[in-house]
Amino acid sequence: MDWPKEKIGISDRDLEKVFKYEPKKSRAVRLERSGKEPRVTFLETDDHWKQWMETELLPPSSEDSGLVLILARRTGEQALPREQNSCKPTHDEKASLSRPVSFPAEVGGSPNAEKGLLPSPNGRRSARTLPFSLDTFKIISKNLYLHGSIARVVNRSDVPIFSRAELQMKLSDGETYSAYVYNCRSTNAWEMDLALTVTHFPHSRRTYALLFGCSINIEEEVIRRLCYSGVEASYPLLLPGIFAELERDRHIKIVEKYMDDLEEKIFELDYQPSIDLQMRGSDSESRNRDKRSQWLDTTYLKNGLVTWSVQLSKMVSHTDELRDTLFKPAKEPPEVKNSRQFASNCKPVESSPLDSAPPEICRQKVPRDSAVEFGDRRDDGEWHKLEMRRIGAKVNDRLQAIIEEYEDKIRECTMRIDGMAMATQWSHGETNVEIALATGRDSRHMRSIAIVTMVFLPGTFFASIFSMQFFNWIPDSEGNTIVSSYFWIYILVTVVATALTLGTWYYFASWREKRLRYFWDEKTPLVQ
């Protein structure tokens, strides 16, 4: 079986065959303490990356909890006007981010940038192109403890994926630690596809991650959401949850655009030109091709939404698994035994990294010497498990809400597809009526032609008879015309042939059919 291997790093074959390399400036994010903003570092050259990993990265054996995320910028992105290690973009950055990032600012940007549907540069899979050199990515995959399964996930670009695996990883220091590995991939059927790999070490509560295919807007959004996180940063599914939020935003834009285009095609069916104009029109085939393409694209979008909804359901199931295994409390803390006292000690949290709107949730007030803080090791782990269970419940609820939203969009796609099919049937019905009316007009014309034929047929018939050799209209020497004595042969052959033709037609068209019907009626008894 080709199951995940329990070792870190990506194979040399995958590094060369799966990924492409275009070194450019990217951002690395570190979150080490609760209540502090993420530390953002801009890195570009191989020396910068090596120095950063030697001085900034802490190993999983460290006593400090933390989160490290590298945002691999996608190909074709503009460089930021200035560097900044803060959660809030500057005024110049906001102005830059307001323009479409895959087109030069001098030309005003892409007209479809607001919809998030930019075409892939040169038709390439952007998530596979990394802003590092090959040597640097080897070092990153080793120091961020990336698992080799991400290569397969990134290469499988046309299908959305969420996978998880619990492994025993042996590190360079010889120690073996339990780790959760998560891989996420969005389909590249539409622009702005992403891939994410996360390695979480439960014993130290440290997370290492790499997000592939980031645009500048996505980088800013991820950093903004991480600014909201406190103790949530040590929850294993935090980054996959943020990935689900980013994919939801992308899908919403795509669905809205496709629904608008499909409704436009449906309304076009209400204003079909006449049959004559359709036959003479040169763009009729082009319109029909556009309608077929729009129907197929919407159907493909619906299937993509269904597939990603299934992946979200797998995330929900994993939150339940974490609650019942990793964060299952060994005993109930005495402070929460009294539910009334627990409810009175609740207070709202300022914000959540998974939702743009700060939700109202409750957090237990406990003494400082027993409080679970990000990086605080003074507790025995039970309060941390309790906090993780609460965060898991929030993540579970948010994922359930996203799934419900996807189900609504799926129903919306189904309704539009069915509506287009019904409108097409109505249009075909109206076309058939027009064809029937045109056939009636042609029948009247044929009747007129038949009447004219019957008027001229007798004269033509007798002209043919009198032109035969049976008659000699040139008088002989005595002045008499001659009628052949064999004229009766023509009359006999004509009558016999006419009778034979009419008899054959009657036999096959009427009498034989009646006899067969009578035979089967006599042979088949009636069912009582």
Short mmCIF file of N, CA and C in Angstrom, two decimals, residues 109 184 280:
data_model
loop_
_atom_site.label_atom_id
_atom_site.label_comp_id
_atom_site.label_asym_id
_atom_site.label_seq_id
_atom_site.Cartn_x
_atom_site.Cartn_y
_atom_site.Cartn_z
N GLY A 109 -4.79 47.41 -14.75
CA GLY A 109 -5.13 46.11 -14.20
C GLY A 109 -6.10 45.34 -15.06
N CYS A 184 -3.92 20.30 2.19
CA CYS A 184 -5.11 20.86 1.55
C CYS A 184 -4.75 21.30 0.14
N ARG A 280 -30.55 32.15 -41.51
CA ARG A 280 -29.72 33.08 -42.26
C ARG A 280 -28.62 33.70 -41.41
#
